[in-house]
Amino acid sequence: MRFEKLRLGVFFILLALVFTSIQLPNIEEQEQHLKVVLRMIGDEFLIQMGDSTSRIMPIEKHEGIYVLEFENEFEFEPDMLSFSAVKIFEEAGFKSDFIIETRNCITNEVVHSFEISNKIDDSLVPCKARALPKGCYEVYITILKD
């Protein structure tokens, strides 16, 4: 009887060691990974516009929405942003749907937005070829829950 209790105790200790050695990505690690992916989107976006020197400011998260801010003002065609986002999300193996809004830094008005969905024909990219004038813009990225 005593031997059985000892064996059972050893079993539970080994089981605990196995479970503690399995490292599942925690929420903070997932968040950091997502911020790296978003920074890559900003980098790709600037490169598409021919800018390889401007900085991308630290990624912030406000009420579940990620904000990409840029060092300098710029003008752009919205399809450059959608192309950059789709390219980087695909390369990173990102499977969630998302909405991206471009807002004027001064007025906070949404000057362009689009939704990318992994469902066939559910992506919405309006006005993609209409250039936006030079200005201060921030990009707001909302990850949609499945």
Short mmCIF file of N, CA and C in Angstrom, two decimals:
data_model
loop_
_atom_site.label_atom_id
_atom_site.label_comp_id
_atom_site.label_asym_id
_atom_site.label_seq_id
_atom_site.Cartn_x
_atom_site.Cartn_y
_atom_site.Cartn_z
N MET A 1 0.82 -1.18 0.00
CA MET A 1 0.00 0.00 0.00
C MET A 1 0.87 1.26 0.00
N ARG A 2 1.88 1.26 0.85
CA ARG A 2 2.77 2.41 0.95
C ARG A 2 3.54 2.60 -0.35
N PHE A 3 3.95 1.48 -0.95
CA PHE A 3 4.67 1.53 -2.22
C PHE A 3 3.77 2.13 -3.31
N GLU A 4 2.49 1.78 -3.34
CA GLU A 4 1.55 2.32 -4.32
C GLU A 4 1.40 3.83 -4.18
N LYS A 5 1.32 4.33 -2.93
CA LYS A 5 1.21 5.77 -2.69
C LYS A 5 2.47 6.49 -3.17
N LEU A 6 3.62 5.88 -2.92
CA LEU A 6 4.88 6.46 -3.34
C LEU A 6 4.93 6.51 -4.86
N ARG A 7 4.54 5.41 -5.52
CA ARG A 7 4.53 5.36 -6.98
C ARG A 7 3.56 6.39 -7.55
N LEU A 8 2.41 6.53 -6.95
CA LEU A 8 1.42 7.50 -7.39
C LEU A 8 1.96 8.92 -7.21
N GLY A 9 2.64 9.17 -6.09
CA GLY A 9 3.25 10.49 -5.85
C GLY A 9 4.30 10.82 -6.89
N VAL A 10 5.15 9.85 -7.22
CA VAL A 10 6.19 10.04 -8.23
C VAL A 10 5.54 10.31 -9.59
N PHE A 11 4.47 9.60 -9.90
CA PHE A 11 3.75 9.79 -11.16
C PHE A 11 3.25 11.24 -11.28
N PHE A 12 2.65 11.75 -10.21
CA PHE A 12 2.12 13.12 -10.25
C PHE A 12 3.24 14.16 -10.35
N ILE A 13 4.35 13.89 -9.71
CA ILE A 13 5.49 14.80 -9.82
C ILE A 13 6.01 14.82 -11.25
N LEU A 14 6.15 13.66 -11.86
CA LEU A 14 6.60 13.60 -13.25
C LEU A 14 5.61 14.27 -14.19
N LEU A 15 4.33 14.04 -13.94
CA LEU A 15 3.29 14.67 -14.75
C LEU A 15 3.36 16.19 -14.63
N ALA A 16 3.57 16.70 -13.44
CA ALA A 16 3.70 18.14 -13.23
C ALA A 16 4.92 18.70 -13.96
N LEU A 17 6.02 17.95 -13.93
CA LEU A 17 7.23 18.39 -14.64
C LEU A 17 7.00 18.44 -16.15
N VAL A 18 6.29 17.48 -16.68
CA VAL A 18 5.99 17.46 -18.12
C VAL A 18 5.15 18.69 -18.49
N PHE A 19 4.08 18.95 -17.72
CA PHE A 19 3.21 20.07 -18.04
C PHE A 19 3.90 21.42 -17.88
N THR A 20 4.80 21.55 -16.92
CA THR A 20 5.50 22.83 -16.75
C THR A 20 6.57 23.02 -17.81
N SER A 21 7.03 21.95 -18.44
CA SER A 21 8.04 22.09 -19.48
C SER A 21 7.42 22.41 -20.84
N ILE A 22 6.13 22.19 -20.99
CA ILE A 22 5.45 22.55 -22.23
C ILE A 22 5.20 24.04 -22.20
N GLN A 23 5.74 24.76 -23.17
CA GLN A 23 5.59 26.20 -23.17
C GLN A 23 4.59 26.60 -24.24
N LEU A 24 3.44 27.01 -23.80
CA LEU A 24 2.44 27.53 -24.71
C LEU A 24 2.62 29.04 -24.79
N PRO A 25 2.44 29.63 -25.98
CA PRO A 25 2.61 31.08 -26.07
C PRO A 25 1.55 31.78 -25.22
N ASN A 26 2.01 32.66 -24.36
CA ASN A 26 1.04 33.37 -23.54
C ASN A 26 0.52 34.60 -24.27
N ILE A 27 -0.44 35.26 -23.69
CA ILE A 27 -1.09 36.40 -24.32
C ILE A 27 -0.08 37.51 -24.61
N GLU A 28 0.81 37.75 -23.67
CA GLU A 28 1.79 38.82 -23.85
C GLU A 28 2.72 38.52 -25.02
N GLU A 29 3.14 37.26 -25.17
CA GLU A 29 4.00 36.89 -26.30
C GLU A 29 3.25 37.04 -27.62
N GLN A 30 1.98 36.66 -27.65
CA GLN A 30 1.17 36.82 -28.86
C GLN A 30 1.04 38.29 -29.21
N GLU A 31 0.83 39.12 -28.21
CA GLU A 31 0.70 40.56 -28.39
C GLU A 31 1.99 41.15 -28.97
N GLN A 32 3.13 40.74 -28.44
CA GLN A 32 4.42 41.23 -28.93
C GLN A 32 4.65 40.80 -30.37
N HIS A 33 4.29 39.55 -30.67
CA HIS A 33 4.43 39.05 -32.04
C HIS A 33 3.57 39.87 -33.00
N LEU A 34 2.34 40.13 -32.60
CA LEU A 34 1.44 40.91 -33.44
C LEU A 34 1.99 42.32 -33.68
N LYS A 35 2.57 42.92 -32.65
CA LYS A 35 3.15 44.25 -32.81
C LYS A 35 4.32 44.24 -33.79
N VAL A 36 5.10 43.16 -33.80
CA VAL A 36 6.19 43.04 -34.78
C VAL A 36 5.60 42.95 -36.18
N VAL A 37 4.55 42.16 -36.35
CA VAL A 37 3.90 42.02 -37.66
C VAL A 37 3.35 43.37 -38.11
N LEU A 38 2.72 44.12 -37.22
CA LEU A 38 2.18 45.43 -37.57
C LEU A 38 3.29 46.41 -37.94
N ARG A 39 4.40 46.33 -37.25
CA ARG A 39 5.55 47.18 -37.60
C ARG A 39 6.07 46.81 -39.00
N MET A 40 6.05 45.52 -39.31
CA MET A 40 6.47 45.08 -40.65
C MET A 40 5.53 45.64 -41.72
N ILE A 41 4.22 45.72 -41.40
CA ILE A 41 3.26 46.31 -42.34
C ILE A 41 3.62 47.77 -42.58
N GLY A 42 3.90 48.51 -41.50
CA GLY A 42 4.29 49.91 -41.64
C GLY A 42 5.56 50.06 -42.48
N ASP A 43 6.52 49.19 -42.24
CA ASP A 43 7.78 49.22 -43.01
C ASP A 43 7.52 48.95 -44.48
N GLU A 44 6.75 47.92 -44.77
CA GLU A 44 6.43 47.58 -46.17
C GLU A 44 5.67 48.73 -46.84
N PHE A 45 4.75 49.33 -46.12
CA PHE A 45 3.97 50.46 -46.62
C PHE A 45 4.88 51.62 -47.01
N LEU A 46 5.80 51.99 -46.11
CA LEU A 46 6.72 53.09 -46.41
C LEU A 46 7.63 52.73 -47.59
N ILE A 47 8.09 51.51 -47.64
CA ILE A 47 8.94 51.08 -48.76
C ILE A 47 8.18 51.16 -50.08
N GLN A 48 6.90 50.76 -50.08
CA GLN A 48 6.07 50.87 -51.29
C GLN A 48 5.98 52.31 -51.78
N MET A 49 6.06 53.26 -50.85
CA MET A 49 6.01 54.68 -51.21
C MET A 49 7.38 55.25 -51.53
N GLY A 50 8.41 54.40 -51.46
CA GLY A 50 9.77 54.84 -51.77
C GLY A 50 10.48 55.49 -50.59
N ASP A 51 9.97 55.28 -49.38
CA ASP A 51 10.56 55.86 -48.17
C ASP A 51 11.23 54.77 -47.34
N SER A 52 12.55 54.79 -47.32
CA SER A 52 13.27 53.78 -46.55
C SER A 52 13.98 54.38 -45.33
N THR A 53 13.67 55.64 -45.02
CA THR A 53 14.37 56.28 -43.90
C THR A 53 13.46 56.75 -42.77
N SER A 54 12.19 57.01 -43.04
CA SER A 54 11.28 57.48 -41.98
C SER A 54 11.07 56.39 -40.94
N ARG A 55 10.87 56.83 -39.70
CA ARG A 55 10.65 55.87 -38.62
C ARG A 55 9.17 55.58 -38.45
N ILE A 56 8.92 54.38 -37.97
CA ILE A 56 7.58 53.98 -37.53
C ILE A 56 7.62 54.11 -36.01
N MET A 57 6.71 54.86 -35.47
CA MET A 57 6.70 55.10 -34.04
C MET A 57 6.25 53.83 -33.30
N PRO A 58 6.45 53.76 -31.98
CA PRO A 58 6.03 52.56 -31.24
C PRO A 58 4.55 52.26 -31.44
N ILE A 59 4.24 50.98 -31.61
CA ILE A 59 2.86 50.54 -31.79
C ILE A 59 2.12 50.68 -30.47
N GLU A 60 0.98 51.33 -30.51
CA GLU A 60 0.15 51.49 -29.32
C GLU A 60 -1.14 50.70 -29.51
N LYS A 61 -1.77 50.36 -28.40
CA LYS A 61 -3.05 49.67 -28.44
C LYS A 61 -4.02 50.45 -27.56
N HIS A 62 -5.12 50.90 -28.16
CA HIS A 62 -6.14 51.66 -27.45
C HIS A 62 -7.49 50.99 -27.64
N GLU A 63 -8.06 50.53 -26.55
CA GLU A 63 -9.38 49.90 -26.57
C GLU A 63 -9.47 48.78 -27.61
N GLY A 64 -8.42 47.96 -27.68
CA GLY A 64 -8.41 46.81 -28.57
C GLY A 64 -8.01 47.12 -30.01
N ILE A 65 -7.68 48.37 -30.31
CA ILE A 65 -7.30 48.77 -31.66
C ILE A 65 -5.83 49.18 -31.64
N TYR A 66 -5.07 48.65 -32.61
CA TYR A 66 -3.64 48.96 -32.70
C TYR A 66 -3.45 50.21 -33.57
N VAL A 67 -2.51 51.06 -33.16
CA VAL A 67 -2.28 52.31 -33.86
C VAL A 67 -0.85 52.37 -34.37
N LEU A 68 -0.73 52.59 -35.69
CA LEU A 68 0.57 52.78 -36.34
C LEU A 68 0.73 54.27 -36.61
N GLU A 69 1.77 54.86 -36.07
CA GLU A 69 2.06 56.27 -36.31
C GLU A 69 3.40 56.36 -37.04
N PHE A 70 3.53 57.39 -37.86
CA PHE A 70 4.73 57.56 -38.66
C PHE A 70 5.43 58.87 -38.29
N GLU A 71 6.73 58.90 -38.51
CA GLU A 71 7.54 60.06 -38.15
C GLU A 71 7.19 61.28 -39.01
N ASN A 72 6.94 61.08 -40.28
CA ASN A 72 6.76 62.19 -41.21
C ASN A 72 5.39 62.14 -41.89
N GLU A 73 4.98 63.29 -42.40
CA GLU A 73 3.78 63.36 -43.23
C GLU A 73 4.07 62.67 -44.55
N PHE A 74 3.01 62.22 -45.22
CA PHE A 74 3.18 61.56 -46.52
C PHE A 74 1.88 61.63 -47.29
N GLU A 75 1.97 61.38 -48.59
CA GLU A 75 0.80 61.21 -49.43
C GLU A 75 0.86 59.78 -49.96
N PHE A 76 -0.31 59.20 -50.24
CA PHE A 76 -0.29 57.80 -50.67
C PHE A 76 -1.59 57.40 -51.35
N GLU A 77 -1.50 56.30 -52.07
CA GLU A 77 -2.68 55.67 -52.63
C GLU A 77 -3.06 54.53 -51.69
N PRO A 78 -4.32 54.48 -51.26
CA PRO A 78 -4.74 53.48 -50.27
C PRO A 78 -4.46 52.03 -50.65
N ASP A 79 -4.42 51.73 -51.96
CA ASP A 79 -4.14 50.34 -52.31
C ASP A 79 -2.74 49.91 -51.90
N MET A 80 -1.82 50.87 -51.71
CA MET A 80 -0.48 50.54 -51.22
C MET A 80 -0.56 49.98 -49.80
N LEU A 81 -1.43 50.56 -48.99
CA LEU A 81 -1.59 50.10 -47.61
C LEU A 81 -2.24 48.73 -47.57
N SER A 82 -3.30 48.54 -48.38
CA SER A 82 -3.97 47.23 -48.38
C SER A 82 -3.03 46.15 -48.92
N PHE A 83 -2.25 46.47 -49.96
CA PHE A 83 -1.29 45.51 -50.49
C PHE A 83 -0.26 45.13 -49.42
N SER A 84 0.26 46.14 -48.72
CA SER A 84 1.28 45.88 -47.68
C SER A 84 0.71 45.02 -46.56
N ALA A 85 -0.51 45.33 -46.11
CA ALA A 85 -1.12 44.59 -45.00
C ALA A 85 -1.35 43.14 -45.39
N VAL A 86 -1.94 42.92 -46.55
CA VAL A 86 -2.24 41.56 -46.99
C VAL A 86 -0.94 40.77 -47.17
N LYS A 87 0.05 41.38 -47.79
CA LYS A 87 1.33 40.69 -48.03
C LYS A 87 1.97 40.25 -46.71
N ILE A 88 2.07 41.16 -45.75
CA ILE A 88 2.75 40.84 -44.50
C ILE A 88 1.93 39.86 -43.66
N PHE A 89 0.62 40.06 -43.58
CA PHE A 89 -0.21 39.12 -42.82
C PHE A 89 -0.10 37.71 -43.40
N GLU A 90 -0.07 37.59 -44.73
CA GLU A 90 0.08 36.27 -45.36
C GLU A 90 1.44 35.67 -45.05
N GLU A 91 2.50 36.48 -45.17
CA GLU A 91 3.85 35.98 -44.89
C GLU A 91 3.99 35.52 -43.44
N ALA A 92 3.28 36.19 -42.53
CA ALA A 92 3.36 35.86 -41.10
C ALA A 92 2.41 34.72 -40.73
N GLY A 93 1.60 34.25 -41.69
CA GLY A 93 0.66 33.18 -41.41
C GLY A 93 -0.52 33.63 -40.57
N PHE A 94 -0.82 34.91 -40.63
CA PHE A 94 -1.90 35.50 -39.85
C PHE A 94 -3.23 35.16 -40.52
N LYS A 95 -4.14 34.55 -39.78
CA LYS A 95 -5.38 34.04 -40.37
C LYS A 95 -6.63 34.84 -40.05
N SER A 96 -6.57 35.78 -39.12
CA SER A 96 -7.76 36.52 -38.72
C SER A 96 -8.14 37.58 -39.76
N ASP A 97 -9.41 37.95 -39.76
CA ASP A 97 -9.88 39.06 -40.57
C ASP A 97 -9.54 40.35 -39.84
N PHE A 98 -9.46 41.46 -40.58
CA PHE A 98 -9.11 42.72 -39.95
C PHE A 98 -9.69 43.90 -40.71
N ILE A 99 -9.80 45.01 -40.01
CA ILE A 99 -10.21 46.29 -40.60
C ILE A 99 -9.06 47.26 -40.39
N ILE A 100 -8.73 48.00 -41.44
CA ILE A 100 -7.70 49.03 -41.33
C ILE A 100 -8.32 50.37 -41.71
N GLU A 101 -8.15 51.32 -40.80
CA GLU A 101 -8.63 52.67 -41.04
C GLU A 101 -7.43 53.61 -41.06
N THR A 102 -7.45 54.54 -42.00
CA THR A 102 -6.45 55.60 -42.02
C THR A 102 -7.15 56.86 -41.55
N ARG A 103 -6.57 57.48 -40.52
CA ARG A 103 -7.18 58.69 -39.95
C ARG A 103 -6.22 59.87 -40.06
N ASN A 104 -6.81 61.04 -40.23
CA ASN A 104 -6.05 62.27 -40.21
C ASN A 104 -5.62 62.51 -38.76
N CYS A 105 -4.33 62.77 -38.53
CA CYS A 105 -3.80 62.96 -37.18
C CYS A 105 -4.41 64.18 -36.48
N ILE A 106 -4.71 65.21 -37.23
CA ILE A 106 -5.19 66.46 -36.64
C ILE A 106 -6.68 66.38 -36.31
N THR A 107 -7.49 65.92 -37.27
CA THR A 107 -8.95 65.93 -37.10
C THR A 107 -9.49 64.60 -36.58
N ASN A 108 -8.68 63.56 -36.64
CA ASN A 108 -9.08 62.19 -36.27
C ASN A 108 -10.17 61.63 -37.18
N GLU A 109 -10.43 62.29 -38.30
CA GLU A 109 -11.41 61.79 -39.26
C GLU A 109 -10.85 60.59 -40.01
N VAL A 110 -11.73 59.62 -40.25
CA VAL A 110 -11.33 58.46 -41.06
C VAL A 110 -11.34 58.91 -42.52
N VAL A 111 -10.17 58.86 -43.16
CA VAL A 111 -10.06 59.29 -44.55
C VAL A 111 -10.08 58.10 -45.51
N HIS A 112 -9.85 56.92 -44.97
CA HIS A 112 -9.94 55.70 -45.78
C HIS A 112 -10.02 54.50 -44.85
N SER A 113 -10.76 53.49 -45.26
CA SER A 113 -10.80 52.25 -44.48
C SER A 113 -11.07 51.09 -45.41
N PHE A 114 -10.67 49.91 -44.96
CA PHE A 114 -10.96 48.70 -45.72
C PHE A 114 -10.97 47.52 -44.77
N GLU A 115 -11.61 46.46 -45.24
CA GLU A 115 -11.71 45.22 -44.46
C GLU A 115 -11.16 44.09 -45.30
N ILE A 116 -10.32 43.28 -44.68
CA ILE A 116 -9.79 42.09 -45.36
C ILE A 116 -10.33 40.87 -44.63
N SER A 117 -10.91 39.99 -45.41
CA SER A 117 -11.51 38.78 -44.86
C SER A 117 -10.90 37.57 -45.54
N ASN A 118 -10.71 36.51 -44.79
CA ASN A 118 -10.21 35.26 -45.36
C ASN A 118 -11.31 34.48 -46.06
N LYS A 119 -12.54 34.95 -45.92
CA LYS A 119 -13.66 34.30 -46.60
C LYS A 119 -13.67 34.79 -48.05
N ILE A 120 -13.94 33.92 -48.97
CA ILE A 120 -13.92 34.25 -50.39
C ILE A 120 -14.89 35.39 -50.67
N ASP A 121 -14.40 36.41 -51.38
CA ASP A 121 -15.19 37.56 -51.82
C ASP A 121 -15.77 38.39 -50.69
N ASP A 122 -15.23 38.29 -49.49
CA ASP A 122 -15.73 39.11 -48.39
C ASP A 122 -14.83 40.31 -48.09
N SER A 123 -13.74 40.48 -48.82
CA SER A 123 -12.86 41.61 -48.58
C SER A 123 -13.46 42.87 -49.20
N LEU A 124 -13.33 43.98 -48.49
CA LEU A 124 -13.85 45.26 -48.96
C LEU A 124 -12.72 46.27 -48.99
N VAL A 125 -12.38 46.74 -50.20
CA VAL A 125 -11.32 47.74 -50.35
C VAL A 125 -11.85 48.85 -51.25
N PRO A 126 -12.62 49.81 -50.70
CA PRO A 126 -13.17 50.89 -51.52
C PRO A 126 -12.13 51.96 -51.82
N CYS A 127 -12.34 52.67 -52.92
CA CYS A 127 -11.53 53.86 -53.27
C CYS A 127 -10.04 53.60 -53.25
N LYS A 128 -9.63 52.41 -53.65
CA LYS A 128 -8.22 52.07 -53.48
C LYS A 128 -7.27 52.84 -54.40
N ALA A 129 -7.76 53.38 -55.50
CA ALA A 129 -6.87 54.07 -56.42
C ALA A 129 -6.93 55.59 -56.27
N ARG A 130 -7.65 56.10 -55.28
CA ARG A 130 -7.76 57.55 -55.08
C ARG A 130 -6.69 58.01 -54.10
N ALA A 131 -5.75 58.77 -54.62
CA ALA A 131 -4.62 59.22 -53.79
C ALA A 131 -5.09 60.21 -52.73
N LEU A 132 -4.49 60.08 -51.55
CA LEU A 132 -4.74 61.02 -50.47
C LEU A 132 -3.61 62.05 -50.45
N PRO A 133 -3.94 63.32 -50.23
CA PRO A 133 -2.91 64.37 -50.26
C PRO A 133 -1.93 64.23 -49.10
N LYS A 134 -0.81 64.92 -49.24
CA LYS A 134 0.21 64.88 -48.19
C LYS A 134 -0.40 65.38 -46.88
N GLY A 135 -0.15 64.63 -45.82
CA GLY A 135 -0.69 65.00 -44.52
C GLY A 135 -0.18 64.07 -43.44
N CYS A 136 -0.64 64.31 -42.25
CA CYS A 136 -0.30 63.47 -41.11
C CYS A 136 -1.38 62.41 -40.97
N TYR A 137 -0.99 61.15 -41.09
CA TYR A 137 -1.95 60.04 -41.02
C TYR A 137 -1.51 59.02 -39.98
N GLU A 138 -2.50 58.40 -39.36
CA GLU A 138 -2.28 57.27 -38.47
C GLU A 138 -3.11 56.12 -39.01
N VAL A 139 -2.61 54.91 -38.80
CA VAL A 139 -3.29 53.72 -39.28
C VAL A 139 -3.80 52.95 -38.07
N TYR A 140 -5.10 52.69 -38.05
CA TYR A 140 -5.75 51.96 -36.96
C TYR A 140 -6.11 50.56 -37.46
N ILE A 141 -5.67 49.54 -36.75
CA ILE A 141 -5.88 48.16 -37.17
C ILE A 141 -6.70 47.44 -36.11
N THR A 142 -7.85 46.94 -36.54
CA THR A 142 -8.73 46.18 -35.66
C THR A 142 -8.72 44.73 -36.12
N ILE A 143 -8.33 43.83 -35.24
CA ILE A 143 -8.34 42.41 -35.54
C ILE A 143 -9.74 41.90 -35.19
N LEU A 144 -10.41 41.31 -36.16
CA LEU A 144 -11.77 40.81 -35.94
C LEU A 144 -11.72 39.40 -35.39
N LYS A 145 -12.56 39.13 -34.43
CA LYS A 145 -12.64 37.80 -33.83
C LYS A 145 -13.38 36.87 -34.78
N ASP A 146 -12.93 35.62 -34.80
CA ASP A 146 -13.58 34.62 -35.68
C ASP A 146 -14.95 34.27 -35.19
#
